[in-house]
Tab-separated table of C-alpha atoms in Angstrom:
chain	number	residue	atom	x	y	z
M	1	UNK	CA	-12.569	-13.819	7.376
M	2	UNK	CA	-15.315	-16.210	8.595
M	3	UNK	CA	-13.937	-19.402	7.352
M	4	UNK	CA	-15.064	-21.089	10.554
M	5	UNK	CA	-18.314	-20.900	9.028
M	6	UNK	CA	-19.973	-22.129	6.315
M	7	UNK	CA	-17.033	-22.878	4.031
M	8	UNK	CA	-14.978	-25.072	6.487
M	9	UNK	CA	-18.330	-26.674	7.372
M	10	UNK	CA	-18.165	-28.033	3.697
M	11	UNK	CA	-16.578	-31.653	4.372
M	12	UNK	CA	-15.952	-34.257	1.504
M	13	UNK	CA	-19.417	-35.541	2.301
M	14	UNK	CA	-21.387	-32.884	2.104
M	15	UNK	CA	-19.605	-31.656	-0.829
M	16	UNK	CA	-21.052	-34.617	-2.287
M	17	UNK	CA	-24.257	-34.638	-1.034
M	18	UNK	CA	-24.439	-31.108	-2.917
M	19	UNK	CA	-22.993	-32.410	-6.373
M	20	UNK	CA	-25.968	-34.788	-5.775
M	21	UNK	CA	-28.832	-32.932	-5.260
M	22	UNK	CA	-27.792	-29.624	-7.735
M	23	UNK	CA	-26.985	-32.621	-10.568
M	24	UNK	CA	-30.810	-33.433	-10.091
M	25	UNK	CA	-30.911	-29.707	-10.698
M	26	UNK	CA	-28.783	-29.506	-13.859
M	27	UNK	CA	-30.028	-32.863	-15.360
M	28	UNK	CA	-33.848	-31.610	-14.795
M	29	UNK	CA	-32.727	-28.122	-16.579
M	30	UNK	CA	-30.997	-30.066	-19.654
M	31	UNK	CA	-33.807	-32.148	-20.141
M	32	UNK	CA	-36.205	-28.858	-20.139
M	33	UNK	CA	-33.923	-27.376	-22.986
M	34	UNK	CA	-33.152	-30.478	-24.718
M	35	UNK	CA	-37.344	-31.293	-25.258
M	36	UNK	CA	-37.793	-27.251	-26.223
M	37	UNK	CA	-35.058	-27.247	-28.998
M	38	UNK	CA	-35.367	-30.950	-29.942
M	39	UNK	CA	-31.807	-31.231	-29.368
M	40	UNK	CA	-29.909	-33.292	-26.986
M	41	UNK	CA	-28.015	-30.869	-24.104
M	42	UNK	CA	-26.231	-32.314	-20.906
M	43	UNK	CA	-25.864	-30.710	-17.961
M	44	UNK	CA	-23.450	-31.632	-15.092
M	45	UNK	CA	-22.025	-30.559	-12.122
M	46	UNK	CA	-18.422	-29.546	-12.427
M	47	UNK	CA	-17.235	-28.318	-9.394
M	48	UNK	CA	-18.444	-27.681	-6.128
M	49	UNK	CA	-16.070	-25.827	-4.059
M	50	UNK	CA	-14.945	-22.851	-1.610
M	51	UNK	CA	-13.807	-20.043	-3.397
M	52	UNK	CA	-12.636	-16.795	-2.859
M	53	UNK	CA	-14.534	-13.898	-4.810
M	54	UNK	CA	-11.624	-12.950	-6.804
M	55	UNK	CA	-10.976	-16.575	-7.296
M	56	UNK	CA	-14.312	-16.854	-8.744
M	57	UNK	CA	-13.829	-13.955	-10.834
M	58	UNK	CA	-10.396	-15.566	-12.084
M	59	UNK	CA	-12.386	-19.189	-12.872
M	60	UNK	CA	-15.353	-17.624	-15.083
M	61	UNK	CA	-12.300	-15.890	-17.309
M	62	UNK	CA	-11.133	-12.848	-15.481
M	63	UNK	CA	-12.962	-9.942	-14.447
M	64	UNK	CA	-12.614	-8.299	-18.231
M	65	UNK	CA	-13.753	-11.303	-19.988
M	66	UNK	CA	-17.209	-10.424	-21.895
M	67	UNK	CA	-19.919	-12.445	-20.737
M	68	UNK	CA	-23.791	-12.843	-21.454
M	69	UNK	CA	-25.439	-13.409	-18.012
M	70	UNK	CA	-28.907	-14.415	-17.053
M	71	UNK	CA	-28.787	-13.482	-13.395
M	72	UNK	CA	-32.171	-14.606	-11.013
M	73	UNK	CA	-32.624	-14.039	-7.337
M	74	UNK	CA	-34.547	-16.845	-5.333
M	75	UNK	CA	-35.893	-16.106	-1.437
M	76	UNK	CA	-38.216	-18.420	0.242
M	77	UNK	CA	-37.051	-22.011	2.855
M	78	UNK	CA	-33.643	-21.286	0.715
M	79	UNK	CA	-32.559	-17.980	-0.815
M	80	UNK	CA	-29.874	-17.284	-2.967
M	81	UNK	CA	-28.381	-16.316	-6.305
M	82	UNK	CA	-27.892	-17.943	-9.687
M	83	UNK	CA	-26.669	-17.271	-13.267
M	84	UNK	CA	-26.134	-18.648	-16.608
M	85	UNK	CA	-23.470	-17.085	-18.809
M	86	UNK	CA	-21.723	-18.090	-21.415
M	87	UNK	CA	-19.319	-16.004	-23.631
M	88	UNK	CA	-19.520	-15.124	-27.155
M	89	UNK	CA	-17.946	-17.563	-28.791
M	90	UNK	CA	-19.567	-19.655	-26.799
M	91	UNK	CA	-22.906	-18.528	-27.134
M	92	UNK	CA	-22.500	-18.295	-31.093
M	93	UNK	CA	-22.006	-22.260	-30.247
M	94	UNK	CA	-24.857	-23.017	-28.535
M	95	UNK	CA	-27.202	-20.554	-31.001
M	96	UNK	CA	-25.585	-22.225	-33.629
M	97	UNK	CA	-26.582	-26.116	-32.240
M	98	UNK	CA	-29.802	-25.157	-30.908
M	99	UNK	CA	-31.371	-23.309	-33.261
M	100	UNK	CA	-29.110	-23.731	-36.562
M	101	UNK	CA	-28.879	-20.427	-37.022
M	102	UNK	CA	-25.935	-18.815	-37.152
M	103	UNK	CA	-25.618	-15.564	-34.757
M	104	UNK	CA	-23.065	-12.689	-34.642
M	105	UNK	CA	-21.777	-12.023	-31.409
M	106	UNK	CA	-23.772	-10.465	-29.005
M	107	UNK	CA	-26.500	-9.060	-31.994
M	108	UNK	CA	-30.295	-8.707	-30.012
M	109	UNK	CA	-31.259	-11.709	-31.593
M	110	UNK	CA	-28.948	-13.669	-30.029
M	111	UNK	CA	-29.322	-11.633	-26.970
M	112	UNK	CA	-32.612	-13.122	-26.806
M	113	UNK	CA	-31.802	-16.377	-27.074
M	114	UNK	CA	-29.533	-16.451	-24.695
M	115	UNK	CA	-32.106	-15.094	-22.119
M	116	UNK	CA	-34.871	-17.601	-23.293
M	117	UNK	CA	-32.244	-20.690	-22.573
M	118	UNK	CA	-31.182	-18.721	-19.449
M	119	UNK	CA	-34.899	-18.293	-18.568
M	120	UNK	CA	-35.517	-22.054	-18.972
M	121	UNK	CA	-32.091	-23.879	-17.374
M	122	UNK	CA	-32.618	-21.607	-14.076
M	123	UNK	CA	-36.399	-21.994	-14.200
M	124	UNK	CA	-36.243	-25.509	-14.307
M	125	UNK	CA	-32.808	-26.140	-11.940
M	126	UNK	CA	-34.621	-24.416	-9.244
M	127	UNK	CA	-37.806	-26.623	-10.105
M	128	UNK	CA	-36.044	-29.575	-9.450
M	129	UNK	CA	-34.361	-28.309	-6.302
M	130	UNK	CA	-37.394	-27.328	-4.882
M	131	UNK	CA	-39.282	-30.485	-5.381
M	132	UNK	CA	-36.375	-32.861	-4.325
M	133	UNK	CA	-35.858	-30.570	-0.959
M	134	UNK	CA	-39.614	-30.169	-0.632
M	135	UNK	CA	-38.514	-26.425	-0.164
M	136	UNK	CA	-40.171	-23.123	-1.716
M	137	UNK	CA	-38.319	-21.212	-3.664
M	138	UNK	CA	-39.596	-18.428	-5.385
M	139	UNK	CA	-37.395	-16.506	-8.173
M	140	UNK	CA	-37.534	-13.246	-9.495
M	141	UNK	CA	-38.304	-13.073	-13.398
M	142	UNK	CA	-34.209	-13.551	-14.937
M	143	UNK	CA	-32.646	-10.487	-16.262
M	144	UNK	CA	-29.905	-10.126	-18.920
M	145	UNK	CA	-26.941	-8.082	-19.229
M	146	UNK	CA	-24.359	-7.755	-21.660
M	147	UNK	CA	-21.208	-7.480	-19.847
M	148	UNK	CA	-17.732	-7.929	-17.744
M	149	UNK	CA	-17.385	-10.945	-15.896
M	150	UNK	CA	-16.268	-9.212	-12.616
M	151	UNK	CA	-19.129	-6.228	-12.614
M	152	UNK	CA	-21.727	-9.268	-13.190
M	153	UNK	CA	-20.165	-11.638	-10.860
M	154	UNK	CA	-19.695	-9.286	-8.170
M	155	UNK	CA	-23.158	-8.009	-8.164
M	156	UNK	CA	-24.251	-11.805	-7.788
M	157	UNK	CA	-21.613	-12.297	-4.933
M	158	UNK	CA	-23.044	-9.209	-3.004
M	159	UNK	CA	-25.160	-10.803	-0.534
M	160	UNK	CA	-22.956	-13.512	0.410
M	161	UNK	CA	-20.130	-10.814	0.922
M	162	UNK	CA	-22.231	-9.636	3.991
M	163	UNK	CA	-20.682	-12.628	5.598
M	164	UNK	CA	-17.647	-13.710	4.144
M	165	UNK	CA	-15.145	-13.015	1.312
M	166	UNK	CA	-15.471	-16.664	0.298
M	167	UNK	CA	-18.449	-17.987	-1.676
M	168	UNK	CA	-19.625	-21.825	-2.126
M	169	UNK	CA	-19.682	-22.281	-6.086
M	170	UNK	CA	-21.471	-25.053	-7.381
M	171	UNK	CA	-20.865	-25.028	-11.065
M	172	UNK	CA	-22.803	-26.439	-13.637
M	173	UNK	CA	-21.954	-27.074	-16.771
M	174	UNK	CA	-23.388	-26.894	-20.125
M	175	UNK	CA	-22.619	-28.502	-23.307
M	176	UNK	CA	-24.412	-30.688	-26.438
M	177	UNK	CA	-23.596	-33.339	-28.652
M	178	UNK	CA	-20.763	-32.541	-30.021
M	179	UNK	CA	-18.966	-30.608	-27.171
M	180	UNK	CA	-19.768	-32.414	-23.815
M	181	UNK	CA	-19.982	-29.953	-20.550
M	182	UNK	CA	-16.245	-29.441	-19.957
M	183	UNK	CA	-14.436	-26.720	-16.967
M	184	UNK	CA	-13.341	-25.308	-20.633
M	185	UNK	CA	-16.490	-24.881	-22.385
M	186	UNK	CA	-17.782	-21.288	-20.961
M	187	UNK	CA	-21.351	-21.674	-20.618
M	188	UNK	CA	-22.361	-21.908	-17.599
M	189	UNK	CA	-24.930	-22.018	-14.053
M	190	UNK	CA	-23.738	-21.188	-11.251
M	191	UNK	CA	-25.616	-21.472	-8.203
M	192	UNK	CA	-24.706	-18.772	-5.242
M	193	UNK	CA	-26.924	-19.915	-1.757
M	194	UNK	CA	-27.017	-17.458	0.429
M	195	UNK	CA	-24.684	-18.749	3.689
M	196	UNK	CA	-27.435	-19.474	6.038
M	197	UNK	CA	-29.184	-21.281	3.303
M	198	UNK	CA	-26.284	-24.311	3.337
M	199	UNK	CA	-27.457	-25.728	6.529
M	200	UNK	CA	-30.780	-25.589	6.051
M	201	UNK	CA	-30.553	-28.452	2.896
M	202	UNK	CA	-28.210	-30.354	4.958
M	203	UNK	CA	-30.470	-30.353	7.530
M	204	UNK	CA	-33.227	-31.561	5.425
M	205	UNK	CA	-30.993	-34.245	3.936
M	206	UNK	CA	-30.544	-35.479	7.576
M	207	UNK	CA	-26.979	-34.760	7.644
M	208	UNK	CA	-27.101	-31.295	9.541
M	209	UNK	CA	-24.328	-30.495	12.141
M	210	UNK	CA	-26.209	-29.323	15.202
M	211	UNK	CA	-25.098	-30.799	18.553
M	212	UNK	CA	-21.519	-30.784	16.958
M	213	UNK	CA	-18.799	-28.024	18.292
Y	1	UNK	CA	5.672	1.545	-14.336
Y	2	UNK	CA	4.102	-0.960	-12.330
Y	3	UNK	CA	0.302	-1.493	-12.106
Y	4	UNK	CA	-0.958	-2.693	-9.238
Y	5	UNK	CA	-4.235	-4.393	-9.070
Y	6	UNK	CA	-7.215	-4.469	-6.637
Y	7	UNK	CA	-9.643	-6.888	-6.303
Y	8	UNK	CA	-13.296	-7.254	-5.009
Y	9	UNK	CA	-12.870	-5.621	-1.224
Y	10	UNK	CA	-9.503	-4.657	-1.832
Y	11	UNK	CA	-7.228	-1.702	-1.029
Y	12	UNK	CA	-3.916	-0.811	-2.501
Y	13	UNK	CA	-1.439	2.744	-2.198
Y	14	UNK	CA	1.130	3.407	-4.679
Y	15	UNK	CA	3.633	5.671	-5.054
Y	16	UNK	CA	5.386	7.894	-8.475
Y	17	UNK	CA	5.670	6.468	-10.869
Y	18	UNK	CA	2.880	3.533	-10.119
Y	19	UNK	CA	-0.587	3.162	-10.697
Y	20	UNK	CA	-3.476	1.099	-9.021
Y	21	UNK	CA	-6.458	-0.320	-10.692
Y	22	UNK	CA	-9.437	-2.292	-10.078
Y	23	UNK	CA	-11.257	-4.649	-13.169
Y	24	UNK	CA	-14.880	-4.823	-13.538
Y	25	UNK	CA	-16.810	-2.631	-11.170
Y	26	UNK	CA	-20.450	-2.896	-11.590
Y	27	UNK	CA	-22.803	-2.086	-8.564
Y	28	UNK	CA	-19.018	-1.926	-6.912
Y	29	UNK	CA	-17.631	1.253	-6.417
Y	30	UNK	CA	-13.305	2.450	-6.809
Y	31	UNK	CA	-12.657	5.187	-4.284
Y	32	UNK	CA	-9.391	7.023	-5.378
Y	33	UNK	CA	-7.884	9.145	-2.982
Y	34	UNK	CA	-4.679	10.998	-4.034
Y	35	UNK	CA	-2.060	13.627	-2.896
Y	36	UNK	CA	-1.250	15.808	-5.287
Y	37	UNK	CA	2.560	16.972	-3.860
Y	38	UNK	CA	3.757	13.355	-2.410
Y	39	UNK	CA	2.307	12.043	-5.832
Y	40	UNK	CA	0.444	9.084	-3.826
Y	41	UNK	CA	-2.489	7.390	-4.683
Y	42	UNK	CA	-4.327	4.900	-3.039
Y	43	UNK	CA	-7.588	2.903	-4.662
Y	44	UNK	CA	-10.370	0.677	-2.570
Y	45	UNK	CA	-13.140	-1.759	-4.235
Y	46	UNK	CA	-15.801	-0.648	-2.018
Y	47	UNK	CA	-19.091	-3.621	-2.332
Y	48	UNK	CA	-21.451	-2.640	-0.126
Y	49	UNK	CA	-22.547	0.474	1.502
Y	50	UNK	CA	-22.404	0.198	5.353
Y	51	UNK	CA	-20.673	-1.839	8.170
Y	52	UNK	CA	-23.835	-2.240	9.640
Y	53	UNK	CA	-24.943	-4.942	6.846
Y	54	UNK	CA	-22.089	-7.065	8.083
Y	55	UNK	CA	-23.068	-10.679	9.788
Y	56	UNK	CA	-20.757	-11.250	12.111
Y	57	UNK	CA	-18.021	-9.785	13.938
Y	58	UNK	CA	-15.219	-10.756	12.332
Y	59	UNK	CA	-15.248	-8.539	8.419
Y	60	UNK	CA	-13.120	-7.222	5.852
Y	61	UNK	CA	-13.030	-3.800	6.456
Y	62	UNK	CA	-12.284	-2.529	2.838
Y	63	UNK	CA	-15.598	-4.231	1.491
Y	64	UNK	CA	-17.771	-1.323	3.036
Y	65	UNK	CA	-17.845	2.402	2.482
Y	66	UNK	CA	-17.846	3.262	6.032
Y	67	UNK	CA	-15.068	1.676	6.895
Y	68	UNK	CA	-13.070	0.790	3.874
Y	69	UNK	CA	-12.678	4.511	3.004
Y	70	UNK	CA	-11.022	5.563	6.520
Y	71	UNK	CA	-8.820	2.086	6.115
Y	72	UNK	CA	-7.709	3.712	2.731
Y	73	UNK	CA	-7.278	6.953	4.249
Y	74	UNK	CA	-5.313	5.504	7.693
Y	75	UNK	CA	-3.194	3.389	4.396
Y	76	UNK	CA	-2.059	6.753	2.733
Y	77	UNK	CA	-1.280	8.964	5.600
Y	78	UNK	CA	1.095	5.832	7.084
Y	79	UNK	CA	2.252	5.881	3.471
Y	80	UNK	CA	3.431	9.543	3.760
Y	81	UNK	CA	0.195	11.270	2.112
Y	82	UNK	CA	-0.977	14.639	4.261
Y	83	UNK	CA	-4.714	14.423	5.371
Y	84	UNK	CA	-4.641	18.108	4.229
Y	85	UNK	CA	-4.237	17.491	1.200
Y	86	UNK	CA	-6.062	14.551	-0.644
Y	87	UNK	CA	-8.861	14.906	-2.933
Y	88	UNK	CA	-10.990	11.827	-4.518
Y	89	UNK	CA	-12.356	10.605	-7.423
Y	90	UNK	CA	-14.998	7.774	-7.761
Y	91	UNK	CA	-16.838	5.161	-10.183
Y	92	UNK	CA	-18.764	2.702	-10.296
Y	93	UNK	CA	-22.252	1.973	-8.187
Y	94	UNK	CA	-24.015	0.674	-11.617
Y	95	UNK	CA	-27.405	-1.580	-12.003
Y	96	UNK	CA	-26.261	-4.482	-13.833
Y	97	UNK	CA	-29.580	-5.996	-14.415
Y	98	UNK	CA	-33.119	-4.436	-14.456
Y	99	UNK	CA	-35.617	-6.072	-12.221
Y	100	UNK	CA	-39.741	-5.071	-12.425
Y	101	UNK	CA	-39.710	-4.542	-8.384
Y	102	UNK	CA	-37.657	-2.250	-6.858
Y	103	UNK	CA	-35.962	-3.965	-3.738
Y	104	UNK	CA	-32.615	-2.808	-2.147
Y	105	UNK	CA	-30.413	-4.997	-3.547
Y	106	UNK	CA	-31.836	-3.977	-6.800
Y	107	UNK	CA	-30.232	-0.168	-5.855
Y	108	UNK	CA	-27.012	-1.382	-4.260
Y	109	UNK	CA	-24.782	0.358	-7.005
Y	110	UNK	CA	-26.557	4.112	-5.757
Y	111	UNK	CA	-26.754	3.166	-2.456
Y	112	UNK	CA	-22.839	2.540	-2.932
Y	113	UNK	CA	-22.520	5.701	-4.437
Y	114	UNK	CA	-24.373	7.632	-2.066
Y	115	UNK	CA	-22.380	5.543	0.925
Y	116	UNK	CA	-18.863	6.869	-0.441
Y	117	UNK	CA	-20.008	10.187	-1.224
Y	118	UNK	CA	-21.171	10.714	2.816
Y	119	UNK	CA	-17.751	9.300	4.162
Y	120	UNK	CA	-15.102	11.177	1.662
Y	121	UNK	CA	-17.343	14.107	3.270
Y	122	UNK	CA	-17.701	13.037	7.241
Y	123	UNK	CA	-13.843	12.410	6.564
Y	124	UNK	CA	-13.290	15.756	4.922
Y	125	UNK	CA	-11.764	14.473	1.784
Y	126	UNK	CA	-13.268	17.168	-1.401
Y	127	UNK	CA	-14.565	14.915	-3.938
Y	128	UNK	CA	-13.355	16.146	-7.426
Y	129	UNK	CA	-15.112	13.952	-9.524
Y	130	UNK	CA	-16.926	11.026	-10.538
Y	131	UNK	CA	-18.405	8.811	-13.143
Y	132	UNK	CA	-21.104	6.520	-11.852
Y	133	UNK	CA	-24.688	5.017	-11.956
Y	134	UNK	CA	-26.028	3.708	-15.441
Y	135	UNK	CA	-25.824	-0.007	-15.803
Y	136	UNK	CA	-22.588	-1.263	-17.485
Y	137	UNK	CA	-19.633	-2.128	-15.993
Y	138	UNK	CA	-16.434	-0.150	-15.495
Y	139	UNK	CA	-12.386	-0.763	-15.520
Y	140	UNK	CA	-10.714	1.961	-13.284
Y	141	UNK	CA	-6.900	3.133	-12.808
Y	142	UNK	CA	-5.730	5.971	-11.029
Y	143	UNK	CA	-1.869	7.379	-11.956
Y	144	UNK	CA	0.326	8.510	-9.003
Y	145	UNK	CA	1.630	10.781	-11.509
Y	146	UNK	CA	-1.152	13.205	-12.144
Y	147	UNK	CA	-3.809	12.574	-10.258
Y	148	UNK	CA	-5.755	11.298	-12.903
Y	149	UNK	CA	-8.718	8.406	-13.213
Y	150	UNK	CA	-8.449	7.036	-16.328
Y	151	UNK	CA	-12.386	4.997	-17.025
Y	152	UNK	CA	-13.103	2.125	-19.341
Y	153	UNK	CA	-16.423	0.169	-20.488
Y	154	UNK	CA	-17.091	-2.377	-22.315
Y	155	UNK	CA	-18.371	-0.301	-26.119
Y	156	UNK	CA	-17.739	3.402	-24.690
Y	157	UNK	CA	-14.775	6.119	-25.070
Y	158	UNK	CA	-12.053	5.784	-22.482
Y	159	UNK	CA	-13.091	8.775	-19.842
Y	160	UNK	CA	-10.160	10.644	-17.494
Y	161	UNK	CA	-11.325	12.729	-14.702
């Protein structure tokens, strides 16, 4: 569809000059967590690429694969999308590290910890965007569900999908001391700027494309 | 028996004996449109409600009810089906997550299903049945055979309509 756009737009450089600024993001949100729980989290940027939606689907485990998501809408200089989820086992992991409790599957309790960390890594991820862009951004309170990857995924794709079947994913991931962020550890942000929102922060970061085409 | 599978803003016909199925709706909807005598049926991932909300003039047709219903429908009559003759079933058009304010995109999933509902009529297509709203997601697949749309969420009962 409209690859001439904003996903062809995304050059080596500026791919970079995302990983940058959303690992600002991701450290700022580990460091939130880790002083909360008294436990050491990192957070890194794992990949930050083009991707079809039902490529997306496919890299967060396939559209059936049960996931807990923490899904927030920000609007404001930037807009966009952005979720944490992290499967069960994988959640049962983190519960398990954070609060040394051990948690059956999905059970309310650990339900509600999932949201609080979700509530905290996006909180403070967008913090830290904000104040390194010097951008408002202004998110709705997080919401939980309980669900499958694709019916969460595709909700959060939605917007972008007005323009294009191909989203920019910048992935983030999560992991503690004893199982570093890894593309196979499940738990997860991943931020979903609106299109029009791209070349706004590269324009801010100087290294905007008008004049060019 | 082969299965074939849709994705997001995707559109598929099969013929006896296939089926064609679609994983994870949520505020997505599956439009299944099916002739009974030919034994065809044909299955779109609808994702938003209008053509209208497209940017730009370039778009995938099958992502929007108004237009990826009649691409389904142009799909099953080149495929042999009589216009005549289909019926359709859909699901889908859920809210995955609760918000306190009550914004559009908030709605999309009813907004989805009221979309598809006003095509399959404008196009004259009898709706048969459907299983939609709530907030969970859905696994769909309709069967050339019979005509049938066999349902599945995540802690429910299967569900055929």
């Amino acid at each position: 569809m409209n690859d001439k756009t904003d996903a062809a737009r995304l050059d080596a450089f500026r791919t970079d000059v995302l990983r940058e600024i959303c690992n600002i993001g991701a450290g700022n949100a580990a460091t939130a967590l880790s002083k909360l729980m008294n436990r050491r989290v990192d957070m890194r940027i794992l990949r930050v690429l083009p991707l079809p939606f039902n490529d997306i689907v496919e890299y967060a485990g396939g559209a059936e694969n049960i996931v807990a998501a923490v899904f927030a809408r920000f609007e404001g200089s930037l807009s966009g999308n952005v979720l944490f989820a992290a499967d069960e086992q994988e959640a049962r992991h983190l519960i398990l590290a954070l609060t040394g409790t051990e948690q059956e599957g999905f059970s309310p309790l650990a339900c509600s910890v999932i949201q609080e960390i979700g509530n905290i890594l996006i909180g403070s991820y967008l913090t830290a965007l904000s104040d390194f862009l010097g951008m408002e951004l202004r998110p709705t309170v997080p919401s939980l569900a309980v669900d499958m990857a694709g019916a969460i995924l595709s909700f959060s794709l939605m917007e972008i999908g007005r323009t294009s079947d191909t989203a920019i994913m910048i992935d983030a991931g999560l992991g503690t001391e004893d199982a570093p962020p890894s593309e196979e550890r499940t738990s997860r942000i991943f931020l979903l700027p609106d299109p029009e929102s791209f070349e706004t922060i590269f324009v801010a970061l100087g290294v905007g494309d008008h004049g060019k085409d | 028996m082969a299965k074939i599978k849709v994705g997001i803003a995707e559109l598929a016909v099969a013929r006896f004996p296939d089926s064609v199925t679609t994983l994870g709706l949520g505020s997505c909807v599956g439009v299944a449109i099916y002739d009974e005598t030919k034994r065809i049926a044909g299955l779109v991932h609808i994702m938003l409600p209008a053509m209208d909300l497209a940017k730009g003039a370039e778009f995938n047709r099958a992502k929007f009810a108004d237009s990826g219903i009649p691409q389904l429908l142009e799909m099953m009559l080149r495929a042999g089906a009589l216009g005549r003759r289909l019926t359709a079933k859909i699901a889908g058009g859920a809210q995955m997550f609760t918000f306190s304010d009550k914004t559009d995109s908030v709605r999309i999933g009813s907004r989805n299903v009221e979309a598809c509902r006003r095509t399959l009529q404008n196009l004259g297509i009898p709706l048969l049945a459907e299983d939609t709203g709530g907030s969970f997601g859905r696994t769909v697949e309709i069967f050339s055979e019979t005509g049938l749309y066999e349902i599945r969420a995540v802690g429910k009962d299967k569900r055929i309509i």
